Amino acid sequence: MASIRKIARRSFLIGSAAIVGGVAFGTYKYHQPAPNPLEEKDGRAVLNPFVFVDQSGVTLIAPRAEMGQGVKSSWASLIAEELDVDPAKVSVLHGPAAKAYYNSAMMSEALPGRGYDASDFQHSLGEIVGHMSKFLDLQVTGGSSSMRDGFDRMRQAGASARETLKQAAADQLGVSRDQLKTEDGHVVAPDGTRLSYSTLAAAAAMIEPVETGLRPASSWRLIGKDVPRIDMVAKSTGTAEFGVDVRLPGMKFAAIKQSPHFGVGKTAFDASAAEGMAGVEKILDLGDAVAVVATNTWLAQQAVDAIDVTWDPAPYPETTDAIFDEIARSFGNAPNSTMRDDGDVDTLPDGATVIEAEYRLPYLAHATMEPMNATALYTGDGLQIWAPNQGPTVVQKNAAELAGLEKDAVEVNTTYLGGGFGRRIETDYTDRAVQIALQMPGTPVQLTWSREEDMSHDFYRPGAIARYRAAVKDGNAVMVHGKIAAQSTTVEGAGRMLGLPMTGPDKGHVDAAFNQPLAIPNFRVEGYLAKPMIPVGFWRSVGASFNGFFSDCIIDEMAHAAGRDPLEFRLELAHPEWEPAAKVLETVRDMSGWTGKTADGIGRGVALAYSFGTPVAQVIEVANQDGQIRMTNAWIAADLGRVIDPQNTRAQMFGGMVYGLSAACFGEITFQGGAVEQQNFPDYDALRMHTMPKVEVALLENQPHMGGAGEPGTPPAAPALANAIFDLTGRRARQLPLMHDFDLFI
Amino acid sequence: MSTTLRINGITHQVDLPDDVPLLWVLRDEVGLTGTKFGCGVAACGACTVHIDGEAVRSCQVALSDVWGDVTTIEGIGTPDTMAAVQQAWVANQVAQCGYCQSGQIMQAASLLAENPSPSDAEIDEAMQGNLCRCGTYPRIRAAIHDAAKMMKEA
Ligand code: FES
Ligand code: FES
């Protein structure tokens, strides 16, 4: 234990370095600093990565993808909290792809254990394991991890920079450091003299950085408050630069048509019709795709559509039914995991009522608002990439391999992301741009996928089947036995990202099924892995996106079979297991004025899901409107332990719920002839202004650890809605999307 | 073939085939990237601009069919001189990823020009063609009500 603490502490060593006319501050990770990514440029040396101060002011580096979750602002707030600068008055940059910006929180999620019951010791262990991602070069934004990752590290970077600047001022003024204060980018002396950080920067670089403790929560000015987001004006005036907005001198525009059958190439293609078309500059054969480079994206798209291609047949089952048959077949194999096995699920007490249910959920696309795109320039000995991406070091590594270059010769510029949801942790779209750029040396090319290409070439949320057997007796839960089968996102997606074979029990596959904070005496959850067929990846909340539905719907069915109020039934199971989970249930009960009774024509459903460290309860209310089902109200309560920015966190919770509800109502990716059937938004719709319920969000801070914000809002949405529809109609939704079996208001 | 367009008060000569949608003229030819591509089939509203003040999906209007003066998000206000609707957007911290917001703002601006105090039902009606995958709808609604107030007071 002692040695673990020591290592954890050593991982926060502070460093600084001289830059011309200034100083750079940052935190070193683990024993050795990761190599410094900010190059010496114009004589501006930067040793370490998070804060630098020079003549032009203060610059903070927030090396996480801004995809709408406000991370750029929140990350800057963590530094600014200790540094005493106004986040609105400093520059905040994303910075380059670099090892030093690795994500330490995401890997720690991979540790075994249910999460909510982790001791402090396990949390320290989690941090140490997190530092593994440094060695894997894992600079990624995902797993609802950014705030958990940056919370201590960034405040420490800010605190050290502040105290070091104060020391420089103390030396200059001949007073002791503790007589000085800091405020709005200045050190203030007892006599009121104000020295700006810029003027102190050069001197600060010459002294040993000062390590200091962190301020108590009671003195925070930014953390826990609504801080205006620094990207808001740009995003309200059309001036924020997304990937598709990159414009470079001499740039050309490309469109692509990839094999509709995943993983195979083509037998023949005829591009003669495309050759003479307006604006066309080059037609490219990419093996398993064809592309056209033109003077305009639309002209490129017209030309690529005119290319006649015969694709090789799909090497996997060609229809949705055949694919689900294959998923079901995996129940016949040995389970990949049994991550929960409490009591005995095989022996039931006399008189118990048994419930058996099979649930099926479809494959889902991410459908980010900004379609996949990337811009690349190949110069013969180097490659520059501009892309809205969630994993710059992965982009860099894969691009270097494609181009036969050293990683250092590949520069990755991360723009704003028009939505991520896990889609942009992949690198297929940057790889495609690189393939094209390699054939156009000296010319920057921007590749934009059509919506049709984007929807039919995703790394999908896997389709999943769950078989549950459960029992109640005398109004109480006696047993739950769940078996969950799907393709594995960990094996396929994480394997792809890390370039490593993933073996052993797959925790992500059963996340939000085995680790729900419910005291059920006989409780077993088994995971079954179907073989790879359709490309699958990380879809907002990953395994919890299907398991949240399975594990909560069965509880609702049990409550009904037991003749109990569904909210009270869950509450009784949560209380003895984990109080913060009970609290979120009580909160939505009180917010919604839950009585267990609803008027005629009104239905209410509740759901609870624990994922990414955060328990979330939701109540959804539906109404019968002229025979159609309309969502009228929703209430969300979430316990994040610590809320960095309430307004932004509410937006995340709410957005996560909308994402889940959209999928529950309309989302499905189906297959015919090995190809995806859905092509554009009319086939894959989402909630809109008029179909949106009114929503209230409550944020709690009862649990001792910091939970995620971006994902945990999604898992309870679909079950809460399905349970509400059951309350209204008496019909259980065991399959999604709901639009097939229910008449939804659209 | 050269076509003359008036965009945000400036005259542009563009040399593109007649059938190129206005969206792609704006983005790839004129360099006004504030207007976004989302679907190309009139299903998302990300490409919304005004022609003679009317909100239209620029992905559906061919270059040769542009019947009047075009206004894009860049034309209604800038970061230093934001239009009331943009100020309301900032005040309500509407954007998440922000990709749909140019289209949302242009749609809202035309609604407010026609109807200075829209009800919730009128907002639903006007805004339902504008998709937001991040789920910013409640703040869009609040910002429209705020903008309506600001414009009345102005
Ligand atoms: S891009 Fe025009 S409506 Fe979607
Ligand atoms: S803010 Fe992201 S799509 Fe609307």
Coordinates of N, CA and C in Angstrom, one line a residue, chain A residues 270-387:
Chain A
D270 N -15.5 0.1 -63.8 CA -15.5 0.9 -65.0 C -15.7 2.3 -64.7
A271 N -14.7 3.2 -64.9 CA -14.8 4.6 -64.5 C -15.0 5.5 -65.7
S272 N -15.3 4.9 -66.9 CA -15.3 5.7 -68.1 C -16.3 6.8 -68.0
A273 N -17.5 6.5 -67.4 CA -18.5 7.5 -67.3 C -18.0 8.7 -66.5
A274 N -17.2 8.5 -65.5 CA -16.7 9.5 -64.6 C -15.6 10.4 -65.2
E275 N -14.9 9.8 -66.2 CA -13.7 10.5 -66.6 C -13.9 11.9 -67.2
G276 N -14.9 12.1 -68.0 CA -15.1 13.4 -68.6 C -15.9 14.3 -67.8
M277 N -16.3 13.9 -66.6 CA -17.3 14.8 -65.8 C -16.6 16.1 -65.3
A278 N -17.5 17.0 -65.1 CA -17.0 18.4 -64.7 C -16.2 18.3 -63.5
G279 N -15.1 19.1 -63.5 CA -14.4 19.2 -62.3 C -13.4 18.1 -61.9
V280 N -13.6 17.0 -62.6 CA -12.8 15.8 -62.2 C -11.3 15.9 -62.5
E281 N -10.5 15.7 -61.5 CA -9.1 15.8 -61.7 C -8.4 14.4 -61.7
K282 N -8.9 13.5 -60.9 CA -8.2 12.2 -60.8 C -9.2 11.2 -60.2
I283 N -9.1 10.0 -60.8 CA -9.9 8.9 -60.4 C -8.9 7.9 -59.8
L284 N -9.2 7.4 -58.6 CA -8.2 6.6 -57.8 C -8.8 5.2 -57.5
D285 N -8.0 4.2 -57.7 CA -8.4 2.9 -57.3 C -7.7 2.6 -56.0
L286 N -8.5 2.4 -54.9 CA -8.0 2.2 -53.6 C -8.1 0.7 -53.2
G287 N -8.3 -0.2 -54.1 CA -8.5 -1.6 -53.8 C -9.9 -1.9 -53.4
D288 N -10.2 -1.7 -52.1 CA -11.6 -1.9 -51.6 C -12.4 -0.7 -51.7
A289 N -12.0 0.3 -52.5 CA -12.8 1.5 -52.6 C -12.3 2.2 -53.9
V290 N -13.2 3.1 -54.4 CA -12.7 4.0 -55.5 C -13.0 5.4 -55.0
A291 N -12.1 6.4 -55.5 CA -12.3 7.7 -55.1 C -12.1 8.7 -56.3
V292 N -12.7 9.8 -56.2 CA -12.5 10.9 -57.2 C -12.0 12.1 -56.5
V293 N -11.0 12.7 -57.1 CA -10.5 14.0 -56.6 C -11.0 15.1 -57.7
A294 N -11.6 16.1 -57.2 CA -12.2 17.1 -58.1 C -12.0 18.5 -57.5
T295 N -12.6 19.5 -58.2 CA -12.4 20.9 -57.7 C -13.5 21.2 -56.7
N296 N -14.5 20.3 -56.5 CA -15.6 20.6 -55.6 C -16.1 19.3 -55.1
T297 N -16.5 19.3 -53.8 CA -16.9 18.0 -53.2 C -18.1 17.4 -54.0
W298 N -19.1 18.2 -54.3 CA -20.3 17.7 -55.0 C -19.9 17.1 -56.4
L299 N -19.1 17.8 -57.1 CA -18.7 17.3 -58.4 C -17.9 16.0 -58.2
A300 N -17.1 15.9 -57.2 CA -16.4 14.6 -56.9 C -17.4 13.5 -56.6
Q301 N -18.4 13.9 -55.8 CA -19.5 12.9 -55.5 C -20.2 12.4 -56.7
Q302 N -20.6 13.3 -57.6 CA -21.3 12.9 -58.8 C -20.5 12.0 -59.6
A303 N -19.2 12.2 -59.7 CA -18.3 11.4 -60.5 C -18.1 10.0 -59.9
V304 N -18.0 10.0 -58.6 CA -17.7 8.7 -57.9 C -19.0 7.8 -58.0
D305 N -20.2 8.5 -58.0 CA -21.4 7.8 -58.1 C -21.5 7.2 -59.5
A306 N -20.8 7.8 -60.5 CA -21.0 7.3 -61.9 C -20.0 6.1 -62.2
I307 N -19.2 5.8 -61.2 CA -18.2 4.7 -61.4 C -19.0 3.4 -61.2
D308 N -18.9 2.5 -62.1 CA -19.6 1.2 -62.0 C -18.6 0.2 -61.4
V309 N -19.0 -0.4 -60.3 CA -18.1 -1.3 -59.6 C -18.8 -2.6 -59.3
T310 N -18.1 -3.7 -59.5 CA -18.7 -5.0 -59.1 C -17.8 -5.4 -57.8
W311 N -18.5 -5.5 -56.7 CA -17.8 -5.8 -55.5 C -17.8 -7.3 -55.2
D312 N -16.8 -7.8 -54.5 CA -16.8 -9.2 -54.1 C -17.9 -9.4 -53.1
P313 N -18.3 -10.7 -53.0 CA -19.4 -11.0 -52.1 C -19.0 -10.9 -50.6
A314 N -20.0 -10.6 -49.8 CA -19.7 -10.5 -48.3 C -19.3 -11.8 -47.8
P315 N -18.2 -11.8 -47.0 CA -17.7 -13.1 -46.4 C -18.4 -13.4 -45.0
Y316 N -19.6 -12.9 -44.8 CA -20.3 -13.1 -43.5 C -21.8 -13.3 -43.9
P317 N -22.6 -13.7 -43.0 CA -24.0 -13.9 -43.3 C -24.6 -12.7 -43.9
E318 N -25.4 -12.8 -44.9 CA -25.8 -11.6 -45.7 C -27.1 -10.9 -45.3
T319 N -27.8 -11.5 -44.4 CA -29.1 -10.8 -44.0 C -29.1 -10.6 -42.4
T320 N -29.9 -9.7 -42.0 CA -30.1 -9.4 -40.6 C -30.4 -10.7 -39.8
D321 N -31.4 -11.5 -40.4 CA -31.8 -12.7 -39.7 C -30.7 -13.7 -39.6
A322 N -29.9 -13.8 -40.6 CA -28.8 -14.8 -40.6 C -27.7 -14.3 -39.6
I323 N -27.5 -13.0 -39.5 CA -26.5 -12.5 -38.6 C -27.0 -12.7 -37.2
F324 N -28.3 -12.5 -36.9 CA -28.8 -12.7 -35.5 C -28.8 -14.2 -35.2
D325 N -29.0 -15.1 -36.2 CA -28.9 -16.5 -36.0 C -27.5 -16.9 -35.5
E326 N -26.6 -16.2 -36.1 CA -25.2 -16.5 -35.8 C -24.9 -16.0 -34.3
I327 N -25.4 -14.8 -34.0 CA -25.2 -14.3 -32.6 C -25.9 -15.3 -31.6
A328 N -27.1 -15.8 -32.0 CA -27.8 -16.7 -31.1 C -27.0 -18.0 -30.9
R329 N -26.3 -18.4 -32.0 CA -25.5 -19.6 -31.9 C -24.4 -19.6 -30.9
S330 N -23.9 -18.4 -30.6 CA -22.8 -18.3 -29.6 C -23.3 -18.7 -28.2
F331 N -24.6 -18.7 -27.9 CA -25.1 -19.2 -26.6 C -24.7 -20.7 -26.4
G332 N -24.4 -21.4 -27.5 CA -24.0 -22.8 -27.5 C -22.5 -22.9 -27.1
N333 N -21.8 -21.9 -27.1 CA -20.4 -22.0 -26.7 C -20.2 -21.8 -25.2
A334 N -19.0 -22.0 -24.7 CA -18.7 -21.7 -23.3 C -18.8 -20.2 -23.1
P335 N -19.3 -19.7 -22.0 CA -19.3 -18.3 -21.8 C -17.9 -17.7 -21.8
N336 N -17.8 -16.5 -22.3 CA -16.5 -15.8 -22.3 C -16.2 -15.3 -20.9
S337 N -17.3 -14.9 -20.2 CA -17.2 -14.4 -18.8 C -18.4 -14.8 -18.0
T338 N -18.1 -14.9 -16.7 CA -19.2 -14.9 -15.7 C -18.7 -13.9 -14.6
M339 N -19.0 -12.7 -14.9 CA -18.4 -11.6 -14.0 C -19.2 -11.4 -12.7
R340 N -20.4 -12.0 -12.7 CA -21.1 -12.0 -11.4 C -21.7 -13.4 -11.3
D341 N -21.5 -13.9 -10.1 CA -22.1 -15.3 -9.8 C -22.3 -15.4 -8.3
D342 N -23.4 -14.7 -7.9 CA -23.7 -14.7 -6.5 C -24.8 -15.8 -6.2
G343 N -24.6 -16.5 -5.1 CA -25.7 -17.4 -4.7 C -25.8 -18.6 -5.7
D344 N -27.0 -19.0 -5.9 CA -27.3 -20.2 -6.7 C -28.5 -19.9 -7.6
V345 N -28.3 -19.8 -8.9 CA -29.4 -19.4 -9.8 C -30.2 -20.6 -10.2
D346 N -29.7 -21.8 -9.9 CA -30.3 -23.0 -10.5 C -31.4 -23.6 -9.5
T347 N -31.3 -23.3 -8.2 CA -32.2 -23.8 -7.3 C -33.2 -22.7 -6.9
L348 N -34.5 -22.9 -7.1 CA -35.4 -21.9 -6.7 C -36.2 -22.3 -5.5
P349 N -36.6 -21.4 -4.7 CA -37.5 -21.7 -3.6 C -38.9 -22.1 -4.1
D350 N -39.6 -23.0 -3.3 CA -40.9 -23.4 -3.7 C -41.8 -22.1 -3.8
G351 N -42.6 -22.1 -4.8 CA -43.6 -21.1 -4.9 C -43.1 -19.8 -5.6
A352 N -41.8 -19.8 -6.1 CA -41.3 -18.7 -6.8 C -41.9 -18.5 -8.2
T353 N -42.2 -17.3 -8.6 CA -42.7 -17.1 -9.9 C -41.5 -16.8 -10.8
V354 N -41.4 -17.6 -11.9 CA -40.3 -17.5 -12.9 C -40.7 -16.6 -14.1
I355 N -39.8 -15.7 -14.5 CA -40.0 -14.9 -15.7 C -38.9 -15.2 -16.6
E356 N -39.3 -15.5 -17.9 CA -38.3 -15.7 -18.9 C -38.5 -14.8 -20.0
A357 N -37.4 -14.1 -20.5 CA -37.6 -13.2 -21.5 C -36.3 -13.2 -22.4
E358 N -36.6 -13.0 -23.7 CA -35.5 -12.8 -24.6 C -35.6 -11.4 -25.2
Y359 N -34.5 -10.7 -25.2 CA -34.5 -9.3 -25.7 C -33.6 -9.3 -26.9
R360 N -33.9 -8.5 -27.9 CA -33.1 -8.3 -29.1 C -32.9 -6.8 -29.4
L361 N -31.7 -6.4 -29.5 CA -31.4 -5.0 -29.9 C -30.6 -5.0 -31.2
P362 N -30.9 -4.0 -32.1 CA -30.3 -4.0 -33.4 C -28.9 -3.4 -33.4
Y363 N -28.2 -3.6 -34.5 CA -26.9 -2.8 -34.7 C -27.3 -1.4 -34.9
L364 N -26.4 -0.5 -34.5 CA -26.7 1.0 -34.6 C -25.6 1.7 -35.1
A365 N -25.9 2.8 -35.9 CA -24.9 3.7 -36.4 C -24.7 4.9 -35.5
H366 N -23.6 5.5 -35.6 CA -23.3 6.7 -34.7 C -24.1 7.9 -35.3
A367 N -24.0 8.1 -36.6 CA -24.7 9.2 -37.3 C -24.3 10.5 -36.7
T368 N -23.0 10.8 -36.6 CA -22.6 12.1 -36.1 C -23.1 13.1 -37.1
M369 N -23.4 14.3 -36.7 CA -23.9 15.4 -37.6 C -22.9 15.7 -38.7
E370 N -21.7 15.8 -38.3 CA -20.6 16.0 -39.3 C -20.2 14.7 -39.9
P371 N -20.4 14.4 -41.2 CA -20.0 13.1 -41.7 C -18.5 12.9 -41.6
M372 N -18.1 11.7 -41.7 CA -16.6 11.4 -41.7 C -15.9 12.2 -42.7
N373 N -14.8 12.7 -42.3 CA -13.9 13.5 -43.3 C -12.6 13.7 -42.7
A374 N -11.6 14.0 -43.6 CA -10.3 14.3 -43.1 C -9.5 15.0 -44.3
T375 N -8.6 15.8 -44.0 CA -7.8 16.5 -45.0 C -6.3 16.0 -44.8
A376 N -5.6 15.8 -45.9 CA -4.2 15.3 -45.8 C -3.4 15.9 -46.9
L377 N -2.1 16.2 -46.5 CA -1.1 16.7 -47.5 C 0.1 15.8 -47.4
Y378 N 0.5 15.2 -48.5 CA 1.7 14.4 -48.5 C 2.8 15.1 -49.2
T379 N 4.0 15.3 -48.6 CA 5.0 16.0 -49.3 C 6.2 15.2 -49.7
G380 N 6.0 13.9 -49.7 CA 7.2 13.0 -50.1 C 7.9 12.5 -48.8
D381 N 8.3 13.4 -47.9 CA 8.9 13.0 -46.7 C 8.1 13.3 -45.4
G382 N 6.9 13.8 -45.6 CA 6.1 14.1 -44.5 C 4.6 14.1 -44.8
L383 N 3.8 14.1 -43.8 CA 2.4 14.0 -44.0 C 1.8 14.9 -42.9
Q384 N 0.8 15.7 -43.4 CA 0.1 16.5 -42.5 C -1.4 16.1 -42.6
I385 N -2.0 16.0 -41.4 CA -3.4 15.6 -41.4 C -4.2 16.6 -40.6
W386 N -5.4 16.9 -41.1 CA -6.3 17.8 -40.3 C -7.6 16.9 -40.2
A387 N -8.0 16.7 -38.9 CA -9.1 15.8 -38.8 C -9.9 16.0 -37.5

